[in-house]
Amino acid sequence: MKTEYLTIKELTEAVGGDVTPRMVRHYHTLGLLPPVQRSEGNYRLYKQQDVQRLQRVMALKQHGFQLSHIRQLLDSPSEETIDPTLIAQLQRDRPIRQSNDLYCLSINF
């Protein structure tokens, strides 16, 4: 089975909103998006997991999180490794219904 890849333009269209290719490149620079495979012509090639990660970034950004905090949230393997001030901000901005909602937020958008 062949993996379907998206170009940066197709990625931004899949995520929707006001995401631009320039923003995606900036997010790569900040480490919000992981390095991706490149085509023979040096174009970035994205997978579905990259679409999901960018959707998480945009959702957290819309909730008012700083990009540095978003990176920490997405890179944290569990709630225990997240800075307590981020947890407090999330609780203030979005009531947490279950103890693992923060972990789910960072994993399952």
C-alpha positions as MATLAB code, in Angstrom:
seq = 'MKTEYLTIKELTEAVGGDVTPRMVRHYHTLGLLPPVQRSEGNYRLYKQQDVQRLQRVMALKQHGFQLSHIRQLLDSPSEETIDPTLIAQLQRDRPIRQSNDLYCLSINF';
ca = [
       0.000    0.000    0.000;
       1.408    3.370   -1.027;
       1.362    6.295    1.401;
      -0.377    9.366    0.033;
       1.621   12.525    0.541;
       0.399   16.104    0.547;
       2.253   19.194   -0.581;
       2.420   22.198    1.739;
      -0.475   23.814   -0.135;
      -2.578   20.664    0.150;
      -1.725   20.491    3.857;
      -2.963   24.034    4.455;
      -6.138   23.318    2.490;
      -6.752   20.123    4.507;
      -6.404   22.001    7.801;
      -8.428   24.984    6.609;
      -8.814   28.231    8.460;
      -6.203   30.878    7.921;
      -3.221   28.526    7.729;
      -0.692   29.577    5.110;
       2.386   27.814    3.736;
       4.490   30.529    5.363;
       2.996   29.666    8.788;
       3.751   25.982    8.227;
       7.381   26.751    7.426;
       7.569   28.939   10.553;
       6.107   26.122   12.666;
       8.812   23.809   11.312;
      11.460   26.341   12.378;
       9.965   26.507   15.899;
       9.768   22.722   16.168;
       5.962   22.621   16.304;
       5.971   20.394   13.240;
       8.528   17.618   12.850;
      10.896   17.386    9.886;
       9.216   15.780    6.900;
      10.278   13.763    3.914;
      11.222   15.722    0.797;
      10.490   14.973   -2.847;
      13.186   14.774   -5.495;
      12.386   18.422   -6.248;
      12.930   19.266   -2.530;
       9.220   19.857   -1.818;
       8.014   18.989    1.671;
       5.789   15.901    1.704;
       3.196   15.584    4.472;
       1.268   12.613    5.827;
      -2.098   12.451    7.589;
      -0.373   12.577   10.995;
       1.091   15.956    9.988;
      -2.425   17.205    9.179;
      -3.578   16.102   12.635;
      -0.618   17.719   14.382;
      -1.183   21.024   12.574;
      -4.884   20.869   13.484;
      -3.879   20.475   17.155;
      -1.495   23.437   16.894;
      -4.195   25.631   15.375;
      -6.825   24.571   17.929;
      -4.520   25.353   20.852;
      -3.521   28.641   19.233;
      -7.210   29.584   18.934;
      -7.559   28.897   22.668;
      -4.924   31.568   23.268;
      -1.882   29.415   23.967;
       1.547   30.766   23.075;
       3.459   28.791   20.461;
       6.149   27.847   22.991;
       3.459   26.434   25.291;
       1.826   24.570   22.424;
       5.117   22.875   21.649;
       5.453   21.780   25.271;
       1.874   20.456   25.315;
       2.276   18.480   22.107;
       5.707   17.110   22.991;
       4.751   16.019   26.520;
       4.251   12.251   26.792;
       1.939   12.694   29.786;
       0.212   15.304   31.904;
       2.848   14.896   34.641;
       5.588   16.398   32.458;
       3.607   19.525   31.532;
       4.377   22.798   33.302;
       1.723   23.335   36.025;
       1.098   26.902   34.827;
      -0.010   25.530   31.463;
      -2.412   23.150   33.173;
      -3.813   26.062   35.195;
      -4.237   28.119   32.017;
      -6.022   25.275   30.294;
      -8.319   24.727   33.281;
      -9.154   28.430   33.340;
      -9.797   28.627   29.583;
     -11.449   25.236   29.105;
     -13.000   23.329   32.008;
     -11.419   19.893   32.320;
     -14.074   17.244   32.743;
     -11.776   14.283   33.267;
      -8.306   14.013   34.710;
      -6.858   12.919   31.383;
      -8.532   15.594   29.224;
      -5.277   17.540   28.923;
      -3.487   14.454   27.637;
      -6.352   13.766   25.222;
      -6.243   17.379   24.048;
      -2.607   17.011   23.105;
      -3.144   13.659   21.391;
      -6.646   13.354   19.917;
      -7.943   16.266   17.859;
];
